[in-house]
PDB file of C-alpha atoms in Angstrom:
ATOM      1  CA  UNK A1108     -39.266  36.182 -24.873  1.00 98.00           C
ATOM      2  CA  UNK A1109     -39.966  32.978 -23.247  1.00 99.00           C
ATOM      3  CA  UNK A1110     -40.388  32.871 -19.298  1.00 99.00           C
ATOM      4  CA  UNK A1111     -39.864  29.495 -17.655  1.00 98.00           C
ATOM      5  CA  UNK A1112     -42.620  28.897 -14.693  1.00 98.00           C
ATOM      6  CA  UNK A1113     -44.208  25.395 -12.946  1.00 95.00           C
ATOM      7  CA  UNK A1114     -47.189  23.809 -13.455  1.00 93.00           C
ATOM      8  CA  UNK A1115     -47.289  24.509  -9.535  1.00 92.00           C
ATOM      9  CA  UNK A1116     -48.000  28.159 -10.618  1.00 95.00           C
ATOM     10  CA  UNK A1117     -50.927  26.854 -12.331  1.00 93.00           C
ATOM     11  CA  UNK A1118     -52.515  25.528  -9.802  1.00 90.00           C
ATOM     12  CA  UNK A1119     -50.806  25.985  -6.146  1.00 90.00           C
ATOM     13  CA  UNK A1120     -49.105  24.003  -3.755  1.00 88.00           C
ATOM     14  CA  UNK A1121     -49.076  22.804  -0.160  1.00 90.00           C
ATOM     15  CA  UNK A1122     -45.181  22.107   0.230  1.00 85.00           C
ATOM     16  CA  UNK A1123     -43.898  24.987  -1.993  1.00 85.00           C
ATOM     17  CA  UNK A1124     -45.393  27.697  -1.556  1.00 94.00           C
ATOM     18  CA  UNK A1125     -42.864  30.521  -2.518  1.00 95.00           C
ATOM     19  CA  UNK A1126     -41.465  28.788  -5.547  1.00 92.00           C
ATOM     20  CA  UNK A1127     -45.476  28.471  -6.983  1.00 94.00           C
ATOM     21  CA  UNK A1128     -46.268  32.107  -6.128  1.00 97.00           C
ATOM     22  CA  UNK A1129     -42.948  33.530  -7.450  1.00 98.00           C
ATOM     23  CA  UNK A1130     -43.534  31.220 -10.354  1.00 98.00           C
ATOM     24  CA  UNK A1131     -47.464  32.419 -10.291  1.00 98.00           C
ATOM     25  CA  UNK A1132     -45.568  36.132 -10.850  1.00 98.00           C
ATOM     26  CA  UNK A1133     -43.756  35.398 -13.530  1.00 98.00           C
ATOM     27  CA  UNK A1134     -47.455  34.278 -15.689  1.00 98.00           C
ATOM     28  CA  UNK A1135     -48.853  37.548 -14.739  1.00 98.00           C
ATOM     29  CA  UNK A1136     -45.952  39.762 -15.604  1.00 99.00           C
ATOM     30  CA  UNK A1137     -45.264  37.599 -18.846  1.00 99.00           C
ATOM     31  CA  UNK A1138     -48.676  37.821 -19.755  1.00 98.00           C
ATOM     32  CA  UNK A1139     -49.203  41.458 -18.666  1.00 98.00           C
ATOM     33  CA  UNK A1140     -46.113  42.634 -20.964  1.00 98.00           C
ATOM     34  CA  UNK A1141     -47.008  40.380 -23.992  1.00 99.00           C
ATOM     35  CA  UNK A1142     -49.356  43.037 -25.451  1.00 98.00           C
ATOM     36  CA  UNK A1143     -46.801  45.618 -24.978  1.00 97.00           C
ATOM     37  CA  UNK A1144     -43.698  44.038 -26.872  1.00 98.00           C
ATOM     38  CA  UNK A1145     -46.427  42.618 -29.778  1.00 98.00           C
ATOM     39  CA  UNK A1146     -46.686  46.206 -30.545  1.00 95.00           C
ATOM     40  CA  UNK A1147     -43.068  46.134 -31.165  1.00 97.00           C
ATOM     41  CA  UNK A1148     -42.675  42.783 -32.566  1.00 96.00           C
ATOM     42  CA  UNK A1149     -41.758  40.674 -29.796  1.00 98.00           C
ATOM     43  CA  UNK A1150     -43.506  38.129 -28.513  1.00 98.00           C
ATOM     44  CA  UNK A1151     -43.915  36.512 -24.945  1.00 99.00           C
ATOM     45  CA  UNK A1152     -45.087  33.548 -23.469  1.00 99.00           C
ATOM     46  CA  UNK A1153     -44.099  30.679 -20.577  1.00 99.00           C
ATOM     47  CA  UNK A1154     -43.394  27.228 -20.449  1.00 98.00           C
ATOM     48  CA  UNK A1155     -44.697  25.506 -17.306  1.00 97.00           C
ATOM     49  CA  UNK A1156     -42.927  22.375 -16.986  1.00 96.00           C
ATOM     50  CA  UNK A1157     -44.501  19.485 -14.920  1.00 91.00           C
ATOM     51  CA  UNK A1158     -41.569  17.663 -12.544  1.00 89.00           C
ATOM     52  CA  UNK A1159     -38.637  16.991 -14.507  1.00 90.00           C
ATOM     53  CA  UNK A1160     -35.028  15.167 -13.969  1.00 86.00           C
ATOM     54  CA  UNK A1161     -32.172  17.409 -13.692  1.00 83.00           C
ATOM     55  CA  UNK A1162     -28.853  16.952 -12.002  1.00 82.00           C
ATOM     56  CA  UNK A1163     -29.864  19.365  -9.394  1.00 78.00           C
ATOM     57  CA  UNK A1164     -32.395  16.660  -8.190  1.00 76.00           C
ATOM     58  CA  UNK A1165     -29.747  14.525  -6.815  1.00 77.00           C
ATOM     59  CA  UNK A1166     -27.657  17.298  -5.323  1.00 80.00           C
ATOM     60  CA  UNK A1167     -30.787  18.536  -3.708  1.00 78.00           C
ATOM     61  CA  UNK A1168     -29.443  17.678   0.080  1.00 77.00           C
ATOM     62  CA  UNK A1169     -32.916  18.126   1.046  1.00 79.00           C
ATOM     63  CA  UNK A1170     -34.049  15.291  -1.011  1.00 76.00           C
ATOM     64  CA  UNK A1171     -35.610  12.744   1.252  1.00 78.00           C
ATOM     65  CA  UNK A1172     -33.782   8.823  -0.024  1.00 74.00           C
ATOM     66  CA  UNK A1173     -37.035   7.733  -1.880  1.00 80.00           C
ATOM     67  CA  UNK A1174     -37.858  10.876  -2.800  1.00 78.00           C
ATOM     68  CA  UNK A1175     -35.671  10.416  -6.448  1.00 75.00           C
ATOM     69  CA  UNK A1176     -37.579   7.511  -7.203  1.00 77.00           C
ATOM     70  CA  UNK A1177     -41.298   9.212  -7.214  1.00 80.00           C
ATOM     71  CA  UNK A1178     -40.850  12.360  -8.948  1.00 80.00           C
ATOM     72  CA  UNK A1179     -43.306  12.853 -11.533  1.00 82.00           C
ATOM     73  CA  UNK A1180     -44.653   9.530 -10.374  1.00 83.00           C
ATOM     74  CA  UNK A1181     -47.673  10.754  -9.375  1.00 84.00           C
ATOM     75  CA  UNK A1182     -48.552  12.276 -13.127  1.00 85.00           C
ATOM     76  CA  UNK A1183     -50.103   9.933 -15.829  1.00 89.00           C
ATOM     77  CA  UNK A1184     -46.803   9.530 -17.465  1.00 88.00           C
ATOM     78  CA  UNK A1185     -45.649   7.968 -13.884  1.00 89.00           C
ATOM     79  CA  UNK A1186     -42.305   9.743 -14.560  1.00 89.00           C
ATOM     80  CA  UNK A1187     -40.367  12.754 -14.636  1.00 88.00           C
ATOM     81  CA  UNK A1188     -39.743  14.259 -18.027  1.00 92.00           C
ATOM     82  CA  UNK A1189     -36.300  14.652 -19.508  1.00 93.00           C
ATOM     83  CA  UNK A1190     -35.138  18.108 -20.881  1.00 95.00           C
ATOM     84  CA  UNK A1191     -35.255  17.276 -24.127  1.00 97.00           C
ATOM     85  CA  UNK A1192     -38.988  16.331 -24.048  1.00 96.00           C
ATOM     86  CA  UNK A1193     -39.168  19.892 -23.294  1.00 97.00           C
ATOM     87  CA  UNK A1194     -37.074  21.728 -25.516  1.00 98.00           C
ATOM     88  CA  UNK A1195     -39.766  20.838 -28.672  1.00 98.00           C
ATOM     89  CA  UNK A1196     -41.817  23.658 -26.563  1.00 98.00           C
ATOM     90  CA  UNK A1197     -39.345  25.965 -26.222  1.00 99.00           C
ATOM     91  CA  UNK A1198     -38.006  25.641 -30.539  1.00 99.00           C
ATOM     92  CA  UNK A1199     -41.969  26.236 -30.877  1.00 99.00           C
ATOM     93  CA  UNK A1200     -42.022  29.025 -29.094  1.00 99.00           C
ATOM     94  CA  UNK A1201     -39.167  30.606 -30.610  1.00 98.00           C
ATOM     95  CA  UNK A1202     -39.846  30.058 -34.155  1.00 98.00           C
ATOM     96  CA  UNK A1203     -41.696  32.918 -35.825  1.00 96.00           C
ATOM     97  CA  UNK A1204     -42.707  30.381 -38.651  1.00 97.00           C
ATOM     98  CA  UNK A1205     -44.624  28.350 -36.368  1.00 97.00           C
ATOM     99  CA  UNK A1206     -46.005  30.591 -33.884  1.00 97.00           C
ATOM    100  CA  UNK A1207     -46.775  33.885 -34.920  1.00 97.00           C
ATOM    101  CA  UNK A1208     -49.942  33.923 -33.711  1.00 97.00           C
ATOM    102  CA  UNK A1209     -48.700  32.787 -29.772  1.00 98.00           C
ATOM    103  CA  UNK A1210     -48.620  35.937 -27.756  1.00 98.00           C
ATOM    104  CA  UNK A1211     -48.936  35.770 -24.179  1.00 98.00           C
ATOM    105  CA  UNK A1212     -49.679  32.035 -23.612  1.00 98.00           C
ATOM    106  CA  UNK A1213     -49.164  29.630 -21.597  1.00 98.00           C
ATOM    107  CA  UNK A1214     -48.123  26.141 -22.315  1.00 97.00           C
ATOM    108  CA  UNK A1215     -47.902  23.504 -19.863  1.00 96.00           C
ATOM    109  CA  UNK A1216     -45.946  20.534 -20.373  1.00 96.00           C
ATOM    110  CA  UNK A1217     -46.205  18.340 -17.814  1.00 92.00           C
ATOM    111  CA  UNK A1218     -47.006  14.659 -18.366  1.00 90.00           C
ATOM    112  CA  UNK A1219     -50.506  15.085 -17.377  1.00 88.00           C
ATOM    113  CA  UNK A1220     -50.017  16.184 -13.768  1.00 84.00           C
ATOM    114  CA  UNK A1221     -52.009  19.521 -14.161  1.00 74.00           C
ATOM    115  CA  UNK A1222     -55.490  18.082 -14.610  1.00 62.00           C
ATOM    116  CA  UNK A1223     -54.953  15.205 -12.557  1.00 45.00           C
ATOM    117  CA  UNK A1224     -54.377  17.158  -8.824  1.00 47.00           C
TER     118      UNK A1224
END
């Protein structure tokens, strides 16, 4: 099982709130039920993705004009990520050749942005 959270659940945030503390939840249940489904061969852990462009950023109507321009520009990177600079995590993840071992973890893949705030 893979669970999909925010590096905002790692570390809070002043301008969303609800989306880092239901994101928070999903760690803590993900990591509370990973010892559970080892027993039975499944394992479970969360990605934590750092800002990252999707087509929903533009239909955001909320979106303030600049606002497209500086996501993910305050990380090292300076950018967003792309998808597919994710999905390396995720085939990780999923591959019981390459982690067997990865129970209950979290893996944050966000340009940088987590230690950096």
């Amino acid at each position: 099982m893979i669970a999909t959270a925010t590096e905002e659940a790692l570390k809070g945030s002043t301008t969303m709130i609800d989306h880092a503390a239901s994101k928070a939840a999903v760690i803590t249940f993900t990591k509370s039920i990973a010892p559970h489904l080892a027993g039975r061969g499944v394992r479970a852990d969360v990605v934590a993705p750092g800002p990252t462009w999707t087509p929903l950023n533009e239909a955001d109507a909320n979106m303030p004009p600049d606002g497209l321009a500086r996501i993910g520009s305050e990380s090292p990177v300076g950018r967003a990520a792309q998808p597919e600079e994710l999905a390396p995590t995720y085939v990780y993840l999923a591959s019981e050749a390459d982690s067997p071992y990865t129970v209950g973890e979290v893996i944050a893949v966000t340009g940088g942005i987590t230690d950096t705030r």
